[in-house]
Short mmCIF file of C-alpha atoms in Angstrom, two decimals:
data_model
loop_
_atom_site.label_atom_id
_atom_site.label_comp_id
_atom_site.label_asym_id
_atom_site.label_seq_id
_atom_site.Cartn_x
_atom_site.Cartn_y
_atom_site.Cartn_z
CA MET A 1 6.88 -5.47 -15.59
CA LEU A 2 4.55 -5.37 -18.46
CA ALA A 3 1.47 -7.40 -17.09
CA PHE A 4 0.83 -4.80 -14.64
CA ARG A 5 -0.58 -1.08 -15.29
CA THR A 6 -0.40 1.20 -12.81
CA LEU A 7 -2.88 4.24 -13.01
CA PRO A 8 -2.22 5.50 -9.82
CA LEU A 9 -0.42 3.25 -7.42
CA LEU A 10 -2.52 0.72 -5.86
CA PHE A 11 -1.51 1.28 -1.77
CA ALA A 12 -0.71 3.75 -0.31
CA LEU A 13 1.21 2.52 3.07
CA SER A 14 1.23 5.98 5.45
CA ILE A 15 -0.29 6.51 8.09
CA PRO A 16 -1.95 9.39 9.67
CA ALA A 17 -0.62 10.13 13.45
CA ALA A 18 -3.85 9.66 15.22
CA ALA A 19 -3.94 5.98 13.54
CA ALA A 20 0.16 4.98 15.38
CA GLU A 21 -1.55 2.01 17.41
CA PRO A 22 -1.90 -1.35 16.27
CA HIS A 23 -5.40 -2.70 14.80
CA TRP A 24 -7.10 -5.15 13.69
CA VAL A 25 -6.70 -6.30 9.84
CA ALA A 26 -7.87 -9.20 8.06
CA SER A 27 -5.62 -11.74 7.24
CA TRP A 28 -7.03 -14.85 5.87
CA GLY A 29 -10.66 -15.46 4.88
CA ALA A 30 -13.19 -18.24 2.75
CA SER A 31 -15.91 -16.07 1.39
CA PRO A 32 -19.48 -17.98 3.03
CA GLN A 33 -22.00 -19.66 -0.31
CA ALA A 34 -25.44 -20.91 0.43
CA ARG A 35 -25.29 -24.41 0.47
CA TRP A 36 -27.63 -25.70 -2.92
CA ASP A 37 -29.76 -28.72 -3.50
CA ASP A 38 -29.04 -32.17 -5.09
CA SER A 39 -30.89 -30.72 -8.67
CA PHE A 40 -27.50 -28.80 -9.30
CA ILE A 41 -24.90 -30.55 -11.40
CA LEU A 42 -21.95 -30.18 -8.56
CA PRO A 43 -22.79 -31.91 -5.62
CA ALA A 44 -21.36 -29.75 -2.59
CA GLY A 45 -19.36 -31.98 -1.35
CA VAL A 46 -19.81 -31.07 2.82
CA PRO A 47 -21.58 -33.20 5.56
CA ALA A 48 -25.22 -32.60 5.26
CA SER A 49 -24.67 -31.69 9.32
CA PHE A 50 -22.83 -31.72 12.42
CA GLU A 51 -23.81 -32.89 15.54
CA ARG A 52 -20.86 -34.07 19.04
CA GLN A 53 -18.22 -33.80 16.18
CA SER A 54 -15.37 -31.44 15.85
CA VAL A 55 -14.05 -29.80 12.93
CA ARG A 56 -10.10 -28.47 12.84
CA ASP A 57 -9.78 -26.06 9.61
CA VAL A 58 -6.16 -25.33 8.90
CA VAL A 59 -5.60 -21.68 7.59
CA ARG A 60 -2.63 -19.99 6.45
CA LEU A 61 -2.33 -16.41 7.59
CA SER A 62 -1.07 -13.63 5.36
CA VAL A 63 -0.25 -10.36 7.68
CA GLY A 64 0.90 -11.54 11.32
CA GLY A 65 0.11 -9.89 15.04
CA LYS A 66 0.55 -10.09 18.07
CA ARG A 67 -3.18 -11.40 18.82
CA LEU A 68 -6.17 -12.92 16.41
CA ARG A 69 -10.05 -13.40 16.18
CA ILE A 70 -11.76 -15.95 14.70
CA VAL A 71 -14.65 -15.06 12.82
CA LEU A 72 -17.62 -17.74 11.32
CA SER A 73 -20.67 -17.06 9.65
CA ASN A 74 -24.11 -18.26 9.75
CA ARG A 75 -25.03 -15.95 6.65
CA TYR A 76 -27.59 -18.95 5.22
CA GLY A 77 -28.66 -20.25 8.54
CA ALA A 78 -32.22 -20.57 9.14
CA THR A 79 -31.24 -21.67 12.95
CA PRO A 80 -29.38 -19.92 14.89
CA LEU A 81 -25.35 -21.87 14.79
CA ARG A 82 -24.55 -22.91 18.15
CA VAL A 83 -20.67 -23.78 19.45
CA GLY A 84 -19.70 -25.93 22.34
CA GLU A 85 -16.42 -24.68 22.44
CA MET A 86 -13.21 -23.75 20.14
CA ARG A 87 -9.40 -23.64 20.89
CA VAL A 88 -6.22 -22.24 18.03
CA ALA A 89 -3.03 -23.08 17.79
CA LEU A 90 0.15 -22.72 15.67
CA ALA A 91 -0.51 -26.12 12.91
CA GLY A 92 2.46 -28.80 12.34
CA GLU A 93 1.95 -31.12 9.93
CA GLY A 94 -1.39 -32.67 8.55
CA ALA A 95 -3.78 -32.12 11.96
CA ALA A 96 -1.11 -31.97 14.36
CA LEU A 97 -0.94 -28.69 16.85
CA VAL A 98 2.68 -27.04 17.50
CA ALA A 99 3.09 -28.66 21.40
CA GLY A 100 2.35 -25.65 24.08
CA SER A 101 0.82 -23.32 21.40
CA SER A 102 -2.76 -24.59 21.73
CA ARG A 103 -5.48 -21.33 23.16
CA ALA A 104 -8.99 -21.76 23.79
CA VAL A 105 -11.35 -19.63 22.12
CA THR A 106 -13.69 -16.88 23.74
CA PHE A 107 -16.93 -15.26 22.76
CA GLY A 108 -17.75 -12.21 25.63
CA GLY A 109 -15.59 -14.67 27.38
CA SER A 110 -17.38 -17.46 27.28
CA VAL A 111 -17.02 -21.00 26.02
CA HIS A 112 -20.01 -21.81 23.68
CA ALA A 113 -21.51 -19.17 21.60
CA SER A 114 -24.70 -18.86 19.48
CA ALA A 115 -24.77 -16.81 15.84
CA ALA A 116 -28.15 -16.18 14.82
CA PRO A 117 -29.35 -16.89 11.73
CA GLY A 118 -27.59 -14.22 9.16
CA ALA A 119 -25.46 -13.03 11.79
CA VAL A 120 -21.84 -13.58 12.18
CA LEU A 121 -19.80 -14.86 15.23
CA VAL A 122 -16.34 -12.66 16.22
CA SER A 123 -14.67 -13.99 18.91
CA ASP A 124 -12.46 -12.24 22.18
CA ALA A 125 -8.69 -11.62 21.12
CA VAL A 126 -6.53 -14.18 21.47
CA ASP A 127 -2.88 -13.88 22.63
CA LEU A 128 -1.55 -16.24 20.20
CA PRO A 129 1.77 -14.16 18.48
CA ALA A 130 1.75 -15.56 14.63
CA GLY A 131 3.83 -13.99 12.25
CA ALA A 132 2.97 -13.47 8.99
CA LEU A 133 2.34 -16.28 6.40
CA ALA A 134 2.06 -18.61 9.87
CA ARG A 135 -0.10 -21.11 9.89
CA LEU A 136 -3.19 -22.08 12.57
CA ALA A 137 -5.06 -24.81 13.46
CA ILE A 138 -8.68 -23.75 14.30
CA THR A 139 -10.74 -26.47 15.83
CA THR A 140 -14.56 -26.29 16.41
CA TYR A 141 -16.86 -28.57 18.28
CA TYR A 142 -20.46 -28.57 17.69
CA PRO A 143 -22.42 -30.39 19.92
CA ALA A 144 -25.93 -30.10 18.91
CA PRO A 145 -27.47 -31.39 15.18
CA THR A 146 -25.70 -28.64 12.99
CA PRO A 147 -27.50 -28.10 9.32
CA VAL A 148 -24.09 -26.67 7.64
CA SER A 149 -26.01 -24.14 5.46
CA THR A 150 -22.87 -22.02 5.03
CA PHE A 151 -20.13 -22.80 3.82
CA HIS A 152 -17.43 -22.71 1.22
CA TRP A 153 -17.11 -25.35 -1.54
CA GLY A 154 -13.65 -26.49 -3.24
CA GLY A 155 -10.98 -28.98 -2.27
CA GLN A 156 -7.83 -26.64 -2.32
CA GLN A 157 -7.38 -26.83 1.68
CA MET A 158 -9.62 -29.88 3.25
CA PRO A 159 -10.77 -29.64 6.99
CA TYR A 160 -10.31 -32.60 8.85
CA LEU A 161 -14.08 -33.71 10.46
CA VAL A 162 -13.52 -36.47 13.90
CA GLY A 163 -16.40 -37.38 16.21
CA GLY A 164 -16.37 -35.82 20.23
CA ASN A 165 -14.35 -32.86 21.63
CA ALA A 166 -11.12 -32.97 19.85
CA THR A 167 -10.62 -29.11 20.24
CA ALA A 168 -7.76 -29.83 22.38
CA ALA A 169 -6.62 -33.17 20.93
CA ALA A 170 -2.49 -32.75 19.48
CA ASP A 171 -3.02 -34.56 16.37
CA LEU A 172 -6.36 -36.63 14.55
CA PRO A 173 -4.70 -39.06 13.00
CA ALA A 174 -8.20 -40.93 12.27
CA ALA A 175 -9.77 -37.82 10.44
CA ALA A 176 -11.87 -38.10 7.89
CA ARG A 177 -11.41 -35.16 5.21
CA PHE A 178 -14.00 -33.20 3.08
CA ALA A 179 -13.77 -30.95 0.52
CA GLY A 180 -14.72 -26.91 1.49
CA ARG A 181 -15.11 -25.02 4.87
CA ALA A 182 -17.88 -24.94 7.05
CA PHE A 183 -18.89 -21.64 8.86
CA LEU A 184 -15.30 -20.17 8.93
CA ASN A 185 -15.24 -16.72 7.44
CA SER A 186 -12.26 -15.35 8.78
CA VAL A 187 -9.52 -14.85 10.95
CA LEU A 188 -8.40 -11.61 11.98
CA VAL A 189 -4.99 -10.11 13.26
CA GLU A 190 -4.26 -7.24 15.70
CA ALA A 191 -1.09 -5.91 13.57
CA PRO A 192 1.18 -3.20 13.21
CA ALA A 193 0.06 0.55 12.25
CA ALA A 194 1.43 0.63 8.64
CA ALA A 195 -0.23 -2.99 8.12
CA ARG A 196 -3.20 -3.20 5.16
CA SER A 197 -4.95 -6.12 2.94
CA VAL A 198 -5.58 -6.81 -0.17
CA VAL A 199 -9.03 -8.45 -1.71
CA VAL A 200 -8.83 -10.74 -4.51
CA LEU A 201 -12.75 -10.47 -5.72
CA GLY A 202 -13.02 -13.54 -7.98
CA ASP A 203 -14.02 -17.00 -8.83
CA SER A 204 -12.50 -20.48 -9.45
CA ILE A 205 -9.27 -18.73 -10.68
CA THR A 206 -9.32 -16.74 -7.40
CA ASP A 207 -10.47 -19.63 -5.16
CA GLY A 208 -7.57 -21.98 -6.55
CA ASN A 209 -8.76 -24.83 -8.46
CA GLY A 210 -6.23 -26.34 -10.44
CA SER A 211 -3.49 -25.84 -7.54
CA SER A 212 -1.94 -28.97 -5.30
CA PRO A 213 -5.04 -29.11 -2.40
CA ASP A 214 -3.66 -27.89 1.28
CA ARG A 215 0.16 -26.39 -0.31
CA ASP A 216 -0.88 -23.12 -0.33
CA ARG A 217 -0.15 -22.74 -4.00
CA ARG A 218 -3.21 -20.91 -5.50
CA TRP A 219 -2.27 -17.00 -6.69
CA THR A 220 -3.18 -15.12 -3.80
CA ASP A 221 -1.34 -17.33 -2.03
CA VAL A 222 2.29 -16.41 -3.47
CA LEU A 223 1.31 -12.79 -3.49
CA ALA A 224 0.60 -13.05 -0.21
CA GLN A 225 4.63 -14.84 -0.09
CA ARG A 226 5.69 -11.61 -2.06
CA LEU A 227 3.89 -8.79 -0.08
CA ALA A 228 4.59 -10.63 3.63
CA PRO A 229 7.84 -8.36 4.10
CA ALA A 230 5.94 -5.28 3.57
CA GLY A 231 3.37 -5.58 5.95
CA VAL A 232 0.20 -6.56 3.13
CA GLY A 233 -1.39 -9.32 3.64
CA VAL A 234 -4.27 -11.21 1.42
CA VAL A 235 -7.69 -12.17 1.91
CA ASN A 236 -8.84 -14.46 -0.60
CA ALA A 237 -12.65 -13.55 -1.54
CA GLY A 238 -13.18 -16.51 -4.60
CA ILE A 239 -15.73 -18.47 -4.84
CA SER A 240 -16.09 -21.53 -7.06
CA GLY A 241 -18.94 -20.66 -9.72
CA ALA A 242 -18.91 -17.00 -8.55
CA ARG A 243 -20.41 -14.72 -11.37
CA LEU A 244 -20.78 -10.91 -11.48
CA LEU A 245 -24.47 -10.96 -11.39
CA GLY A 246 -25.89 -14.85 -11.28
CA ASP A 247 -25.74 -16.40 -8.25
CA ARG A 248 -26.19 -20.47 -7.42
CA MET A 249 -22.22 -20.97 -6.49
CA GLY A 250 -22.62 -18.13 -4.09
CA ALA A 251 -24.16 -14.92 -4.65
CA ASN A 252 -23.75 -12.58 -7.09
CA ALA A 253 -20.62 -9.68 -6.63
CA LEU A 254 -22.68 -7.17 -6.47
CA ALA A 255 -24.82 -9.10 -3.60
CA ARG A 256 -21.93 -9.74 -1.54
CA PHE A 257 -19.53 -6.77 -1.99
CA ASP A 258 -20.45 -5.43 0.99
CA GLN A 259 -19.93 -8.34 3.10
CA ASP A 260 -17.26 -10.07 1.72
CA VAL A 261 -14.77 -6.90 1.01
CA LEU A 262 -15.88 -3.81 2.59
CA ALA A 263 -16.78 -5.16 6.00
CA GLN A 264 -13.11 -6.31 6.04
CA PRO A 265 -10.85 -4.50 8.78
CA GLY A 266 -7.58 -3.55 7.61
CA VAL A 267 -8.62 -3.26 3.64
CA SER A 268 -7.01 -0.51 1.75
CA SER A 269 -7.22 -2.04 -2.18
CA VAL A 270 -9.29 -4.46 -3.96
CA ILE A 271 -8.58 -6.51 -6.88
CA ILE A 272 -11.25 -7.58 -9.05
CA MET A 273 -11.01 -10.56 -11.61
CA MET A 274 -14.42 -11.83 -12.39
CA GLY A 275 -16.74 -12.63 -15.78
CA ILE A 276 -15.74 -15.27 -17.13
CA ASN A 277 -18.73 -17.65 -15.81
CA ASP A 278 -21.22 -14.88 -16.58
CA ILE A 279 -19.96 -15.48 -20.28
CA GLY A 280 -19.37 -19.16 -19.73
CA TRP A 281 -22.39 -20.60 -18.19
CA PRO A 282 -25.02 -19.18 -20.47
CA GLY A 283 -25.92 -22.54 -22.70
CA SER A 284 -23.28 -24.83 -20.60
CA PRO A 285 -24.80 -27.55 -18.17
CA PHE A 286 -24.02 -25.28 -15.43
CA ALA A 287 -26.73 -22.68 -16.99
CA PRO A 288 -28.61 -24.46 -19.55
CA GLY A 289 -31.57 -22.23 -19.70
CA ASP A 290 -29.38 -18.94 -19.73
CA ALA A 291 -29.41 -16.41 -22.67
CA ALA A 292 -26.42 -15.82 -23.93
CA MET A 293 -23.98 -13.15 -22.17
CA ASN A 294 -22.56 -9.76 -23.63
CA ALA A 295 -20.02 -7.31 -22.82
CA GLN A 296 -22.13 -4.78 -21.69
CA PRO A 297 -23.69 -6.25 -18.14
CA VAL A 298 -20.61 -7.32 -17.23
CA VAL A 299 -19.10 -3.92 -17.83
CA GLU A 300 -21.86 -2.39 -15.87
CA ALA A 301 -21.18 -4.27 -13.19
CA LEU A 302 -17.37 -3.99 -12.71
CA ARG A 303 -18.69 -0.24 -12.90
CA GLN A 304 -20.84 -0.29 -9.92
CA LEU A 305 -18.17 -2.42 -8.06
CA ILE A 306 -15.72 0.40 -9.03
CA ALA A 307 -18.15 2.87 -7.60
CA ARG A 308 -18.85 1.17 -4.10
CA ALA A 309 -15.25 0.56 -3.91
CA ARG A 310 -14.17 4.00 -4.43
CA ALA A 311 -17.08 5.60 -2.24
CA HIS A 312 -15.19 3.56 0.88
CA GLN A 313 -11.90 4.69 -0.60
CA LEU A 314 -10.51 1.60 -1.50
CA ARG A 315 -8.01 1.13 -4.14
CA VAL A 316 -10.05 -0.83 -6.56
CA VAL A 317 -8.14 -2.92 -9.35
CA GLY A 318 -8.98 -4.47 -12.80
CA ALA A 319 -7.94 -7.76 -13.79
CA THR A 320 -8.13 -9.31 -17.40
CA LEU A 321 -10.05 -12.49 -17.84
CA ILE A 322 -7.54 -15.28 -19.38
CA PRO A 323 -8.11 -17.46 -21.64
CA PHE A 324 -10.30 -20.31 -21.89
CA GLU A 325 -10.61 -22.15 -24.92
CA GLY A 326 -11.06 -25.80 -24.81
CA ALA A 327 -12.72 -25.29 -21.21
CA LEU A 328 -13.70 -28.51 -19.76
CA ALA A 329 -14.12 -30.25 -22.92
CA GLY A 330 -15.31 -33.86 -22.71
CA THR A 331 -16.06 -33.23 -19.59
CA PRO A 332 -19.81 -33.57 -18.50
CA PHE A 333 -20.00 -29.53 -18.36
CA GLU A 334 -18.14 -29.33 -22.46
CA GLY A 335 -20.30 -25.90 -23.14
CA HIS A 336 -18.34 -23.37 -21.25
CA TYR A 337 -16.61 -22.16 -24.37
CA SER A 338 -17.26 -21.00 -27.86
CA PRO A 339 -15.60 -18.48 -29.98
CA ALA A 340 -18.79 -16.26 -29.51
CA LYS A 341 -18.07 -16.51 -25.73
CA ASP A 342 -14.24 -15.48 -26.20
CA ALA A 343 -15.13 -12.92 -28.26
CA VAL A 344 -17.51 -10.81 -25.66
CA ARG A 345 -14.50 -12.23 -22.81
CA ARG A 346 -12.18 -9.74 -25.71
CA ARG A 347 -14.38 -6.88 -25.46
CA VAL A 348 -14.46 -7.02 -21.90
CA ASN A 349 -10.67 -7.02 -21.37
CA ARG A 350 -10.45 -4.23 -23.75
CA TRP A 351 -12.49 -2.50 -21.52
CA ILE A 352 -10.75 -3.14 -18.60
CA LEU A 353 -7.32 -2.74 -19.79
CA ASP A 354 -8.48 0.90 -22.27
CA SER A 355 -11.05 2.62 -20.24
CA GLY A 356 -9.17 4.38 -17.34
CA GLU A 357 -12.22 3.86 -14.74
CA PHE A 358 -9.81 1.11 -12.52
CA ASP A 359 -7.30 2.34 -10.29
CA ALA A 360 -5.36 -0.03 -12.11
CA VAL A 361 -4.82 -2.86 -14.23
CA PHE A 362 -3.24 -6.41 -14.20
CA ASP A 363 -3.37 -7.89 -17.68
CA ALA A 364 -3.80 -11.83 -16.38
CA ASP A 365 -4.50 -12.49 -19.99
CA ALA A 366 -1.39 -11.81 -21.13
CA VAL A 367 0.69 -13.56 -18.35
CA LEU A 368 -1.35 -16.93 -18.98
CA ARG A 369 -2.29 -16.66 -22.91
CA ASP A 370 -0.45 -18.83 -25.73
CA PRO A 371 1.06 -16.06 -27.93
CA ALA A 372 0.33 -18.54 -31.23
CA ARG A 373 -3.19 -18.78 -30.16
CA PRO A 374 -4.48 -16.03 -27.26
CA SER A 375 -7.87 -17.77 -27.33
CA ARG A 376 -6.14 -20.96 -25.37
CA MET A 377 -3.94 -20.81 -21.99
CA ARG A 378 -0.26 -22.03 -22.29
CA ALA A 379 0.05 -25.31 -21.83
CA GLU A 380 2.78 -25.19 -19.21
CA PHE A 381 0.22 -23.14 -17.40
CA ASP A 382 -2.70 -25.30 -17.65
CA SER A 383 -4.18 -27.55 -14.84
CA GLY A 384 -5.24 -29.79 -17.75
CA ASP A 385 -8.91 -28.74 -17.84
CA HIS A 386 -8.41 -25.64 -19.94
CA LEU A 387 -10.39 -23.28 -17.69
CA HIS A 388 -7.69 -23.31 -14.60
CA PRO A 389 -4.02 -22.10 -14.37
CA GLY A 390 -1.64 -24.96 -12.24
CA ASP A 391 0.35 -24.15 -9.69
CA ALA A 392 2.93 -23.24 -12.67
CA GLY A 393 -0.08 -20.85 -14.05
CA TYR A 394 -0.91 -19.50 -10.40
CA ARG A 395 2.99 -18.61 -9.79
CA ALA A 396 3.66 -16.60 -12.87
CA LEU A 397 0.28 -14.60 -12.41
CA ALA A 398 1.47 -13.37 -8.71
CA GLN A 399 5.44 -13.19 -9.94
CA ALA A 400 3.76 -10.82 -12.71
CA LEU A 401 2.37 -7.96 -10.27
CA ASP A 402 4.83 -4.91 -9.67
CA LEU A 403 5.29 -4.65 -6.41
CA GLN A 404 7.12 -1.54 -6.49
CA ALA A 405 3.71 -0.31 -8.00
CA LEU A 406 1.62 -1.64 -5.41
CA MET A 407 3.47 -0.38 -2.98
CA GLY A 408 3.50 3.67 -4.10
CA LYS A 409 2.04 6.65 -3.10
CA LYS A 410 -1.57 7.19 -3.52
CA ARG A 411 -3.05 9.43 -6.09
CA THR A 412 -4.32 12.89 -5.19
CA ARG A 413 -8.11 12.54 -6.75
CA ARG A 414 -9.32 15.70 -9.04
#
């Protein structure tokens, strides 16, 4: 397939003899963000706090295993994050649990736990066998006032919120829904020795804006389906509005790379698809006072990420920036696109494709662009806002990756 050019091949799944035992692998993730105030053009969309309430998150694993661990993040909290109780189960329809699958989640043997400001909270191992692409329901009870200071914005997977301790409830028919995640950071599985994961570091296109909510139709979800038979997981580290160099909707990529990519266990590769917001935000309602971006700062930021990935022996794949002519036109966010901004995008894409600095490149632009007008997305792939693909576009992205190239042997570096 022409959309994926391999410089060496992406994955090396040969395992040294000393590493033949099962190991912990990141199977699902949601990158934490700091809650912003009401001065920003977009509302946070999650409750301000929880108190004597339960949140049920439904997530779909990528790689499976016999045991799992739940990770909560208090990365941006100013006070300790206190958990009253947590349970995990296989998920049925909606908020329902699969009968007989509910398990208590403990932390150092206790059902109660606390994470200091800035810290993560990792559970004990839970004996709950879950296959690749299994859906889990994770229910957390917050007894004390708990400001939602660390969250993940967006409505592609919407949690359930009810009063009281509902961690063991078989279903939550009267639950409210909200658009985002609160504190839930990742799910780790104890997987076979050959299992590995890839982290996809990105923005709203990786986060799946424009895809059908609660249907697992982001491009990373489709990629996970394709890679599951090979025991390779996919961790989505996309944040809507994320930038390489700027903050606001999440910390800049250079600031969050260690925690969102390098700290994930079992990861052997990272795909980077970022930069469109660095180019599109300046002069728009998102960043009206920012100076126009040129290609060189974007390139230098990507070079920094490449260097840091290689220092940790990760294979790093660069994805080109997709076309965005007409992005958000006719909305309160108009101003995201201009011909001058598109010229910067094309210069960045030329560097990604031609520099030889990535281990491999994925030409996402070539997959989605309209051949008759390369600055815009093909209509059948467009969600309607001319910035984000819809389900068909995300499927096309994931299907364009050459899995034989992804599974090839490691190149020896000189």
